[in-house]
Short mmCIF file of C-alpha atoms and ligand atoms in Angstrom, two decimals:
data_model
loop_
_atom_site.label_atom_id
_atom_site.label_comp_id
_atom_site.label_asym_id
_atom_site.label_seq_id
_atom_site.Cartn_x
_atom_site.Cartn_y
_atom_site.Cartn_z
CA MET A 26 96.41 82.72 64.50
CA THR A 27 99.24 85.01 65.01
CA SER A 28 100.87 86.67 67.58
CA PRO A 29 98.81 89.30 69.73
CA TRP A 30 100.65 91.93 69.92
CA PRO A 31 99.73 94.68 67.34
CA THR A 32 102.40 95.09 64.33
CA THR A 33 101.39 98.90 64.28
CA PRO A 34 103.37 101.26 66.05
CA ALA A 35 102.69 101.89 69.18
CA THR A 36 99.44 105.07 69.46
CA ASP A 37 100.27 108.70 71.49
CA ALA A 38 98.23 107.18 74.35
CA GLU A 39 99.88 104.19 74.43
CA ARG A 40 103.52 106.27 74.71
CA ASP A 41 101.79 108.76 77.08
CA ALA A 42 101.14 106.23 79.40
CA TYR A 43 104.77 105.69 80.47
CA ARG A 44 106.34 109.26 79.38
CA ASP A 45 106.10 110.75 82.68
CA ALA A 46 107.08 107.30 84.25
CA VAL A 47 110.22 108.15 86.78
CA PRO A 48 113.73 106.68 84.96
CA ARG A 49 114.17 104.14 88.27
CA PRO A 50 113.41 100.54 89.35
CA PHE A 51 110.36 101.35 91.42
CA TRP A 52 112.44 98.82 94.21
CA LEU A 53 114.97 100.48 94.37
CA ASP A 54 112.98 103.92 94.03
CA ARG A 55 110.70 103.78 97.01
CA ARG A 56 113.39 102.15 99.72
CA GLU A 57 113.45 104.98 102.87
CA ASN A 58 116.98 105.24 104.53
CA PRO A 59 118.31 102.41 103.25
CA ALA A 60 121.55 101.12 105.61
CA THR A 61 124.69 103.14 103.99
CA TYR A 62 128.59 101.48 104.28
CA PRO A 63 131.74 103.36 103.34
CA ALA A 64 134.22 102.94 100.81
CA LEU A 65 137.10 101.25 101.34
CA SER A 66 140.05 103.44 101.73
CA GLY A 67 143.38 101.75 103.30
CA ALA A 68 144.69 97.63 103.44
CA VAL A 69 142.97 95.27 105.19
CA ASP A 70 143.51 91.61 105.39
CA ALA A 71 140.00 89.66 104.99
CA GLY A 72 139.76 85.39 104.88
CA LEU A 73 137.24 86.23 102.48
CA CYS A 74 136.90 89.22 100.16
CA ILE A 75 133.77 88.78 98.21
CA VAL A 76 133.30 91.56 94.96
CA GLY A 77 129.70 92.57 94.22
CA GLY A 78 127.04 93.54 96.65
CA GLY A 79 123.60 91.60 94.36
CA PHE A 80 122.06 88.24 95.83
CA THR A 81 125.21 86.01 94.92
CA GLY A 82 127.34 88.64 97.00
CA LEU A 83 125.45 88.78 99.98
CA TRP A 84 124.27 85.26 100.23
CA ALA A 85 128.26 84.28 99.79
CA ALA A 86 128.87 86.61 103.39
CA ILE A 87 126.00 84.98 104.86
CA HIS A 88 126.63 81.42 104.04
CA ALA A 89 130.67 82.33 104.46
CA LYS A 90 130.00 83.76 108.26
CA THR A 91 127.04 81.05 108.97
CA ARG A 92 129.49 78.05 108.25
CA THR A 93 132.53 79.87 109.97
CA PRO A 94 131.62 82.60 112.08
CA ASP A 95 135.75 83.78 113.16
CA ARG A 96 136.59 83.82 109.38
CA ASP A 97 136.97 87.93 108.46
CA VAL A 98 134.62 88.47 105.78
CA VAL A 99 134.88 91.75 103.38
CA LEU A 100 132.51 92.44 101.00
CA LEU A 101 132.67 95.31 97.85
CA GLU A 102 130.17 96.99 95.98
CA ALA A 103 131.02 99.63 93.56
CA ASP A 104 127.71 101.00 93.59
CA ARG A 105 125.02 100.61 95.99
CA ILE A 106 124.38 97.38 97.77
CA GLY A 107 121.30 96.21 95.17
CA SER A 108 121.93 98.65 92.45
CA GLY A 109 122.02 96.07 90.01
CA ALA A 110 120.00 93.10 88.66
CA THR A 111 119.54 92.39 92.07
CA GLY A 112 117.56 95.98 92.26
CA ARG A 113 116.06 95.87 89.44
CA ASN A 114 114.34 92.26 88.80
CA GLY A 115 110.92 91.38 88.22
CA GLY A 116 110.78 89.32 92.14
CA PHE A 117 109.76 86.27 90.52
CA LEU A 118 111.61 83.53 92.80
CA SER A 119 111.64 80.52 91.13
CA ALA A 120 112.97 76.82 92.75
CA SER A 121 114.95 75.82 89.03
CA ILE A 122 118.47 76.29 89.32
CA THR A 123 118.25 75.58 85.45
CA HIS A 124 116.45 78.28 84.16
CA GLY A 125 113.00 76.05 84.31
CA ILE A 126 112.85 72.28 83.95
CA GLY A 127 112.97 72.38 80.20
CA ASN A 128 116.20 73.87 79.96
CA GLY A 129 117.84 71.71 82.96
CA VAL A 130 116.46 68.13 80.73
CA SER A 131 117.62 69.60 77.57
CA HIS A 132 121.54 70.25 79.46
CA PHE A 133 121.63 68.18 81.57
CA PRO A 134 119.30 64.68 81.31
CA ASP A 135 121.78 62.93 84.01
CA GLU A 136 120.89 65.23 86.58
CA ILE A 137 117.97 66.73 86.24
CA GLU A 138 116.67 64.65 88.69
CA THR A 139 119.34 65.72 91.39
CA LEU A 140 119.30 69.98 90.17
CA GLU A 141 115.82 69.68 90.44
CA ARG A 142 115.67 68.64 94.22
CA LEU A 143 118.45 70.83 95.08
CA GLY A 144 116.53 73.21 93.38
CA LEU A 145 113.53 72.37 95.87
CA GLU A 146 115.42 72.53 98.90
CA ASN A 147 117.69 75.55 97.95
CA PHE A 148 113.88 76.84 98.26
CA GLU A 149 112.88 75.60 101.05
CA GLU A 150 115.83 76.60 102.81
CA LEU A 151 115.26 80.66 101.42
CA ARG A 152 112.23 80.96 102.95
CA SER A 153 113.48 79.53 106.39
CA ASP A 154 116.71 81.49 106.18
CA LEU A 155 114.18 85.09 105.63
CA ASP A 156 112.68 83.78 109.33
CA ARG A 157 115.76 83.03 111.15
CA LEU A 158 117.44 86.28 109.78
CA GLY A 159 114.07 88.10 110.21
CA ILE A 160 113.96 89.71 106.75
CA ALA A 161 110.64 90.46 105.28
CA CYS A 162 110.61 91.28 101.66
CA ASP A 163 106.68 90.81 101.04
CA PHE A 164 107.61 87.38 99.89
CA GLU A 165 104.29 85.68 98.43
CA ASP A 166 104.06 81.63 97.74
CA ASN A 167 101.01 81.84 95.33
CA GLY A 168 102.93 80.12 92.49
CA GLU A 169 103.27 80.92 88.45
CA PHE A 170 101.15 80.92 85.59
CA ALA A 171 102.83 80.46 82.34
CA VAL A 172 99.83 81.51 79.63
CA ALA A 173 99.87 79.85 76.14
CA LEU A 174 98.27 83.01 74.12
CA GLU A 175 98.62 80.71 70.50
CA PRO A 176 97.25 77.86 70.12
CA HIS A 177 100.44 76.05 69.04
CA GLN A 178 101.71 77.26 72.53
CA VAL A 179 98.85 74.95 74.76
CA GLU A 180 100.34 71.83 74.01
CA PRO A 181 104.09 72.49 75.16
CA LEU A 182 101.94 73.53 78.35
CA LYS A 183 100.71 69.95 78.90
CA GLU A 184 103.67 68.61 77.77
CA GLU A 185 105.73 70.81 80.73
CA ALA A 186 102.72 69.92 83.30
CA GLU A 187 103.29 66.03 82.74
CA LEU A 188 107.17 66.74 83.01
CA LEU A 189 107.08 68.95 86.25
CA ALA A 190 104.13 66.82 87.98
CA ARG A 191 107.10 63.74 87.08
CA TYR A 192 108.94 65.51 89.67
CA GLY A 193 106.93 66.05 92.51
CA HIS A 194 105.25 69.64 91.50
CA ARG A 195 101.82 70.32 92.24
CA VAL A 196 100.63 71.63 88.89
CA GLU A 197 97.09 72.59 87.47
CA LEU A 198 96.37 73.46 83.65
CA LEU A 199 93.69 75.41 82.99
CA ASP A 200 91.58 75.72 79.50
CA ARG A 201 90.88 79.50 78.67
CA ASP A 202 87.60 79.95 81.00
CA ARG A 203 89.27 78.81 84.14
CA VAL A 204 92.14 80.50 82.75
CA ARG A 205 89.93 83.97 82.36
CA ALA A 206 88.46 83.30 85.96
CA GLU A 207 91.59 83.75 87.15
CA VAL A 208 92.93 86.44 85.37
CA ASP A 209 90.44 88.22 82.72
CA SER A 210 92.90 89.01 79.66
CA PRO A 211 91.52 88.87 75.86
CA THR A 212 94.62 87.05 74.66
CA TYR A 213 94.54 83.67 76.67
CA LEU A 214 93.97 80.59 75.84
CA ALA A 215 95.14 78.10 78.49
CA ALA A 216 97.68 78.16 81.85
CA LEU A 217 99.84 75.92 83.35
CA TRP A 218 99.69 76.68 87.41
CA ASP A 219 102.78 75.48 88.94
CA ARG A 220 102.10 75.91 92.76
CA THR A 221 105.31 74.35 93.90
CA GLY A 222 108.64 76.13 94.45
CA SER A 223 107.37 78.90 92.87
CA ALA A 224 106.54 82.84 94.92
CA ILE A 225 107.41 86.66 94.07
CA VAL A 226 109.20 89.16 96.29
CA ASP A 227 110.63 92.35 96.54
CA PRO A 228 114.18 92.23 95.65
CA ALA A 229 115.00 95.26 96.90
CA LYS A 230 113.68 94.52 100.17
CA LEU A 231 115.66 91.30 100.35
CA ALA A 232 119.00 92.32 99.22
CA ASP A 233 118.49 95.00 102.07
CA GLY A 234 117.86 92.45 104.43
CA LEU A 235 120.62 90.00 103.65
CA ALA A 236 123.01 93.21 104.10
CA VAL A 237 121.81 93.98 107.33
CA ALA A 238 121.37 90.20 108.22
CA ALA A 239 125.50 90.05 107.01
CA SER A 240 126.43 93.10 108.28
CA ARG A 241 125.48 92.11 112.23
CA LEU A 242 127.26 88.55 111.39
CA GLY A 243 130.33 90.32 111.18
CA VAL A 244 130.39 91.10 107.60
CA ALA A 245 132.48 94.43 106.84
CA ILE A 246 130.52 95.99 103.82
CA HIS A 247 132.48 98.54 101.93
CA GLU A 248 129.73 100.40 99.09
CA ARG A 249 130.87 102.80 96.02
CA THR A 250 133.86 100.68 96.68
CA SER A 251 135.18 99.26 92.99
CA ALA A 252 137.45 96.41 92.41
CA THR A 253 139.96 97.37 89.89
CA ARG A 254 142.37 94.55 89.51
CA ILE A 255 143.25 91.06 91.27
CA ASP A 256 146.60 89.88 91.88
CA GLY A 257 148.14 86.94 93.14
CA PRO A 258 148.29 85.05 95.45
CA SER A 259 151.47 85.74 96.78
CA VAL A 260 154.02 83.62 98.84
CA GLY A 261 152.39 83.86 101.95
CA GLY A 262 149.40 82.68 99.73
CA ALA A 263 146.53 85.76 99.73
CA VAL A 264 145.28 87.23 96.84
CA ARG A 265 145.21 91.26 96.58
CA ILE A 266 142.27 93.13 95.94
CA THR A 267 142.84 96.66 94.72
CA THR A 268 140.49 99.14 94.79
CA GLY A 269 139.63 102.54 93.13
CA THR A 270 138.98 104.24 96.31
CA GLY A 271 143.06 103.59 96.93
CA GLY A 272 142.27 100.66 99.06
CA GLU A 273 143.82 97.10 99.63
CA VAL A 274 142.45 93.63 100.34
CA ARG A 275 144.96 90.88 101.23
CA ALA A 276 142.12 87.70 101.11
CA GLY A 277 143.03 84.33 101.42
CA ARG A 278 140.21 83.69 99.47
CA ALA A 279 138.06 85.36 96.81
CA LEU A 280 134.64 85.61 95.35
CA LEU A 281 133.91 87.53 92.18
CA ALA A 282 129.97 88.32 92.14
CA THR A 283 130.34 90.89 89.04
CA SER A 284 127.77 89.04 86.85
CA ALA A 285 127.13 91.01 83.89
CA CYS A 286 129.64 93.91 84.79
CA PRO A 287 133.10 93.74 83.03
CA PRO A 288 134.46 90.68 85.35
CA LEU A 289 138.36 91.49 86.44
CA ARG A 290 139.24 88.34 84.98
CA ARG A 291 139.27 88.72 80.93
CA SER A 292 138.64 85.08 80.56
CA LEU A 293 134.84 85.29 81.87
CA ARG A 294 133.95 87.48 79.01
CA ARG A 295 133.75 84.16 76.49
CA TYR A 296 130.92 82.79 78.79
CA ILE A 297 128.34 86.08 79.48
CA VAL A 298 126.63 88.18 77.11
CA PRO A 299 125.39 91.21 79.27
CA VAL A 300 121.51 91.57 77.54
CA TYR A 301 119.22 94.11 78.63
CA ASP A 302 115.68 93.90 79.81
CA TYR A 303 113.08 96.32 80.51
CA VAL A 304 110.84 96.99 82.43
CA LEU A 305 107.58 98.96 83.54
CA VAL A 306 105.68 99.71 86.80
CA THR A 307 101.80 101.05 86.76
CA GLU A 308 100.75 103.47 89.56
CA PRO A 309 98.65 101.51 92.14
CA LEU A 310 95.23 100.12 90.52
CA SER A 311 91.74 100.96 92.20
CA ALA A 312 89.55 98.29 94.02
CA GLU A 313 87.51 98.66 90.51
CA GLN A 314 91.00 98.25 88.14
CA LEU A 315 91.52 95.53 90.05
CA ALA A 316 88.08 94.24 89.52
CA ALA A 317 88.33 94.52 85.92
CA ILE A 318 90.97 91.63 85.71
CA GLY A 319 90.44 89.50 88.86
CA TRP A 320 94.09 88.43 89.74
CA ARG A 321 92.57 87.62 93.36
CA ASN A 322 95.47 85.10 93.95
CA ARG A 323 98.22 87.13 92.87
CA GLN A 324 100.13 84.23 91.02
CA GLY A 325 103.23 85.37 88.68
CA ILE A 326 102.79 85.30 85.06
CA SER A 327 104.56 84.44 81.84
CA ASP A 328 103.22 84.62 78.26
CA THR A 329 104.86 81.63 76.84
CA GLY A 330 106.41 82.80 73.24
CA ASN A 331 110.25 82.86 72.46
CA GLN A 332 109.66 86.25 73.33
CA PHE A 333 108.02 86.32 76.59
CA HIS A 334 106.61 89.37 79.25
CA TYR A 335 107.03 88.41 82.52
CA TYR A 336 104.54 89.78 85.00
CA ARG A 337 102.56 90.23 88.94
CA LEU A 338 101.02 92.46 91.48
CA THR A 339 103.23 94.73 93.60
CA ASP A 340 102.50 95.13 97.29
CA ASP A 341 100.28 98.00 96.74
CA ASP A 342 98.80 96.54 94.00
CA ARG A 343 100.97 98.07 90.87
CA ILE A 344 101.45 95.98 88.09
CA LEU A 345 105.14 95.08 87.00
CA TRP A 346 105.21 94.42 83.29
CA GLY A 347 108.60 93.44 81.90
CA GLY A 348 110.57 91.08 79.51
CA PHE A 349 109.85 91.00 75.30
CA GLU A 350 112.96 92.49 73.80
CA ALA A 351 116.24 91.65 75.10
CA VAL A 352 118.47 94.16 73.65
CA TYR A 353 122.12 93.39 72.96
CA ARG A 354 124.76 96.02 71.86
CA PHE A 355 127.96 96.10 70.16
CA GLY A 356 130.42 95.15 72.89
CA GLY A 357 128.47 94.23 75.84
CA PRO A 358 128.40 97.64 77.32
CA VAL A 359 126.55 98.08 81.00
CA GLU A 360 126.04 101.65 80.85
CA SER A 361 123.43 103.53 82.86
CA ARG A 362 122.49 105.40 79.86
CA TYR A 363 121.48 102.00 79.14
CA ASP A 364 119.04 102.02 81.52
CA VAL A 365 115.95 103.16 79.72
CA ASP A 366 115.45 102.43 76.11
CA GLU A 367 112.25 103.98 74.02
CA GLY A 368 111.51 101.61 71.96
CA THR A 369 111.19 99.12 74.01
CA PHE A 370 109.05 101.10 76.98
CA ALA A 371 106.42 101.62 73.44
CA ALA A 372 106.27 97.93 72.63
CA LEU A 373 105.82 97.17 76.49
CA SER A 374 103.09 99.67 76.64
CA GLN A 375 101.50 98.45 73.90
CA HIS A 376 101.21 95.03 74.52
CA PHE A 377 100.34 95.92 78.31
CA PHE A 378 97.15 97.16 77.16
CA ALA A 379 96.86 94.34 74.29
CA THR A 380 96.85 92.16 77.30
CA PHE A 381 94.48 94.51 79.19
CA PRO A 382 91.86 96.52 77.84
CA GLN A 383 90.26 96.73 80.71
CA LEU A 384 92.92 98.82 82.00
CA ARG A 385 93.17 101.29 79.01
CA GLY A 386 94.25 104.92 80.46
CA VAL A 387 96.28 103.22 83.42
CA ARG A 388 99.67 105.29 83.72
CA PHE A 389 103.11 103.65 84.90
CA SER A 390 104.77 105.79 87.42
CA HIS A 391 108.02 104.08 86.65
CA LYS A 392 110.29 102.63 83.92
CA TRP A 393 114.01 101.50 84.16
CA GLY A 394 116.19 98.32 82.72
CA GLY A 395 119.23 95.95 83.16
CA ALA A 396 121.63 93.82 82.34
CA ILE A 397 121.17 90.24 82.66
CA ASP A 398 124.19 87.65 82.84
CA THR A 399 123.17 85.71 79.30
CA SER A 400 124.95 82.47 79.40
CA SER A 401 124.49 79.99 76.62
CA ARG A 402 123.19 77.41 78.29
CA PHE A 403 120.77 79.64 80.52
CA SER A 404 121.98 78.28 84.38
CA CYS A 405 124.95 79.64 86.93
CA PHE A 406 128.62 78.46 85.99
CA PHE A 407 131.65 78.61 88.02
CA GLU A 408 135.06 79.37 87.29
CA LEU A 409 138.06 78.81 89.85
CA SER A 410 141.93 80.95 89.34
CA HIS A 411 144.10 81.84 91.37
CA GLY A 412 145.22 78.29 92.59
CA GLY A 413 141.49 77.88 93.53
CA ARG A 414 141.56 81.07 96.02
CA VAL A 415 139.32 82.65 93.05
CA ALA A 416 135.91 81.85 92.02
CA PHE A 417 133.48 83.17 89.97
CA ALA A 418 129.61 82.04 90.50
CA GLY A 419 126.96 83.83 87.70
CA GLY A 420 125.28 83.74 84.29
CA TYR A 421 121.79 82.63 85.88
CA THR A 422 120.50 84.47 82.86
CA GLY A 423 117.01 85.82 84.11
CA LEU A 424 116.72 83.72 86.39
CA GLY A 425 118.53 84.19 89.55
CA VAL A 426 116.54 85.72 92.34
CA GLY A 427 116.53 82.16 93.94
CA SER A 428 119.08 80.30 92.51
CA SER A 429 122.27 82.92 93.50
CA ARG A 430 121.59 81.45 96.63
CA PHE A 431 122.33 78.34 95.40
CA GLY A 432 125.31 79.36 93.24
CA ALA A 433 127.08 80.99 96.03
CA ALA A 434 126.47 78.30 98.60
CA THR A 435 128.51 76.33 95.69
CA ALA A 436 130.84 79.15 94.76
CA LEU A 437 131.68 78.64 98.63
CA ASP A 438 132.21 74.95 98.53
CA LEU A 439 134.52 75.20 95.77
CA LEU A 440 136.67 77.89 97.62
CA ASP A 441 136.44 76.24 100.46
CA GLY A 442 137.92 72.78 98.72
CA ARG A 443 134.28 70.76 100.42
CA ARG A 444 133.46 68.01 98.44
CA THR A 445 129.69 67.71 98.20
CA GLU A 446 126.76 66.56 96.28
CA ALA A 447 126.62 69.36 94.44
CA THR A 448 130.35 70.00 93.61
CA ALA A 449 130.02 66.24 91.79
CA LEU A 450 127.74 67.50 89.24
CA ARG A 451 128.52 68.11 85.72
CA TYR A 452 126.42 71.01 85.95
CA VAL A 453 129.15 72.57 88.48
CA ARG A 454 131.98 70.99 86.39
CA THR A 455 131.74 72.06 83.56
CA LYS A 456 131.04 75.96 82.05
CA PRO A 457 128.95 76.72 78.96
CA VAL A 458 129.57 76.84 75.72
CA PRO A 459 131.69 80.08 74.72
CA PHE A 460 130.37 83.41 72.58
CA PRO A 461 132.70 84.22 69.82
CA PRO A 462 134.34 87.30 70.29
CA GLU A 463 133.24 90.41 68.56
CA PRO A 464 131.72 90.72 65.88
CA LEU A 465 130.51 87.46 65.38
CA ARG A 466 129.20 87.48 68.68
CA TRP A 467 126.90 91.01 67.79
CA ALA A 468 125.91 88.96 64.25
CA ILE A 469 125.24 85.73 65.78
CA VAL A 470 123.13 87.50 68.78
CA GLN A 471 121.19 89.76 66.84
CA PHE A 472 120.77 86.43 63.52
CA THR A 473 119.02 84.47 66.75
CA ARG A 474 117.23 87.37 68.28
CA ASN A 475 115.64 88.29 65.05
CA ARG A 476 114.79 83.75 64.08
CA LEU A 477 113.38 84.05 67.62
CA ALA A 478 110.60 86.55 66.98
CA ALA A 479 110.38 84.90 63.07
CA ALA A 480 109.41 81.97 64.72
CA ASP A 481 107.26 83.85 67.21
CA ARG A 482 105.16 84.96 64.01
CA ASP A 483 105.44 81.80 62.34
CA SER A 484 102.71 79.20 64.69
CA GLY A 485 106.54 79.06 66.57
CA ARG A 486 108.20 77.05 64.06
CA MET A 487 111.35 77.02 64.27
CA GLY A 488 113.15 77.53 61.13
CA LEU A 489 117.21 75.68 60.45
CA TRP A 490 118.79 77.79 62.68
CA LEU A 491 117.31 77.76 66.03
CA ARG A 492 117.13 74.52 65.28
CA THR A 493 120.86 73.91 64.72
CA LEU A 494 121.26 75.81 67.57
CA ASP A 495 119.00 73.68 69.19
CA ARG A 496 121.06 70.11 68.91
CA LEU A 497 124.37 72.09 69.83
CA GLY A 498 122.46 73.19 72.78
CA LEU A 499 123.25 76.56 72.69
CA GLY A 500 120.86 79.28 72.88
CA PHE A 501 120.28 83.03 73.73
CA ASP A 502 117.57 84.34 76.59
CA SER A 503 116.90 86.27 78.89
C1 FAD B 602 115.08 93.83 84.69
C2 FAD B 602 115.21 92.35 85.24
C3 FAD B 602 114.76 91.87 85.16
C4 FAD B 602 114.58 90.44 86.03
N1 FAD B 602 113.97 89.97 86.78
C5 FAD B 602 114.10 88.27 87.13
C6 FAD B 602 113.27 87.20 88.29
O1 FAD B 602 112.11 88.08 88.06
N2 FAD B 602 113.68 86.85 88.62
C7 FAD B 602 114.47 85.71 88.33
O2 FAD B 602 114.84 84.88 89.18
N3 FAD B 602 115.96 86.68 87.98
C8 FAD B 602 115.90 87.67 87.44
N4 FAD B 602 116.07 88.17 86.55
C9 FAD B 602 117.63 88.19 87.11
C10 FAD B 602 117.87 88.21 88.82
O3 FAD B 602 117.92 89.97 89.13
C11 FAD B 602 119.95 87.95 88.45
O4 FAD B 602 120.17 87.20 88.15
C12 FAD B 602 120.45 88.35 90.04
O5 FAD B 602 120.15 89.52 90.77
C13 FAD B 602 121.87 88.03 90.19
O6 FAD B 602 122.35 88.49 91.01
P1 FAD B 602 123.89 88.75 91.14
O7 FAD B 602 124.29 89.58 92.86
O8 FAD B 602 124.82 87.93 90.43
O9 FAD B 602 124.52 89.90 90.15
P2 FAD B 602 124.03 91.49 90.25
O10 FAD B 602 122.32 92.35 90.89
O11 FAD B 602 124.16 92.95 88.96
O12 FAD B 602 125.01 92.33 90.94
C14 FAD B 602 126.49 92.29 90.77
C15 FAD B 602 127.03 93.22 91.55
O13 FAD B 602 127.80 93.95 91.85
C16 FAD B 602 129.06 95.02 91.56
N5 FAD B 602 130.09 94.82 90.73
C17 FAD B 602 130.41 94.69 89.61
N6 FAD B 602 131.99 95.33 89.37
C18 FAD B 602 132.18 95.10 90.26
C19 FAD B 602 133.48 95.60 91.08
N7 FAD B 602 134.55 95.55 90.04
N8 FAD B 602 133.64 95.84 92.28
C20 FAD B 602 132.69 95.98 93.12
N9 FAD B 602 131.43 95.71 92.49
C21 FAD B 602 131.45 95.13 91.27
C22 FAD B 602 127.95 95.89 90.14
O14 FAD B 602 127.62 97.14 91.13
C23 FAD B 602 126.24 94.83 91.07
O15 FAD B 602 125.85 95.50 91.76
C24 FAD B 602 116.48 90.25 85.82
C25 FAD B 602 116.80 90.58 85.92
C26 FAD B 602 116.75 91.88 85.69
C27 FAD B 602 118.34 92.74 84.86
#
């Protein structure tokens, strides 16, 4: 059997379905009067300066103030809070800090037990932080479906179920009838339902809630304030962060949480490739449309090819549908003009209606894209510089909604010289294998994407190139 995805171009109806969609992230578009924060002008002193107002930066601000309330913390965000990947994602909140257990086992076999436990602890702490900080973000703890669409994808689901069960996850394998009784797609052959450490949230509500909580704790947040350079440390030990607004922060420590954006430290460019992922969101489904597909338990869903879709219901019963093509452009630009990509939207729409033919006629209200901070090991890494006064945390590769909380806490530990169970791990102490510079980088990424798609068309059979990367512990994902 071949892939369920049509090989013919999208039809006019499939293109019409998203033609009038608003080219903005659904989550950000529906925010009503989010709090605003002034740009920085003038010079300020701080114990800690955080650059980046996404999940990593916001969690770092909260951790820092919770641990040491009298530390002055300043957060600089080039655009608006949550305007990067944080406000553009699918809202899948996973406990895994290793981009899934399979990736964790292959990269950190000696540490996976600890990493799994730390990930689950982080998930539970995040959940209680939401209560403690009073953040309402439509957290729904219904677990996640991984669905098999081709026969060769069924056996790996069983293997993954055994692996997850070994690490304490509550898992269930569903055959075709049972999965279709849950969510009715003619493409489904089987599913793995992981009910442990897997939720969905509204990421913009989460980011806004974190920003309000951080501000309440005394963090000085500055939006529309781009950090342009970082110097030091000076004789007094402070680093100096200059901003594009004419401001300056003299800080004892700085945390760079800039994800896939051009980093302030050039050395980081070797470890991250910005990869664009695209998303469509439907209009709210009617009761009849919902009844036609089931989905009463509202699980997050992803299919299991190398190129995969992720999809979920929103609180107002739309379907968010994203993924499949992971687009890398020469030189890795991150610019607003790449927030839309006609070819990718056409494929997404076509695949949506192949998955849910019952929903033909449904229209998409929103379409957008965002840059993912892909690293060659698909999980967070850390870099300390400036004599240990500056840290970077990022590289989550498409699974950072939950793990950014862990990344932020660990980066603070490194900055504060705190020895913890996490800071002793190879996961924290080592960096991913760097990507080569351009033009080799572009050639390798494109060739790898091409081979991954070819493997999907050939019942998952990996050719020599993918097997070699696998042996070297390298990869490309979103
Ligand atoms: C389309 C898409 C779908 C995704 N889906 C999921 C999902 O369902 N589940 C999941 O776990 N993960 C998902 N992710 C990944 C997840 O969104 C990220 O891992 C997470 O948001 C990373 O947070 P961050 O704070 O590190 O980065 P970001 O949210 O990108 O924040 C970085 C911030 O730094 C700011 N900045 C950059 N440079 C500067 C500077 N010089 N000065 C000041 N500010 C600066 C940027 O403006 C930005 O706001 C997805 C990502 C995308 C793009």
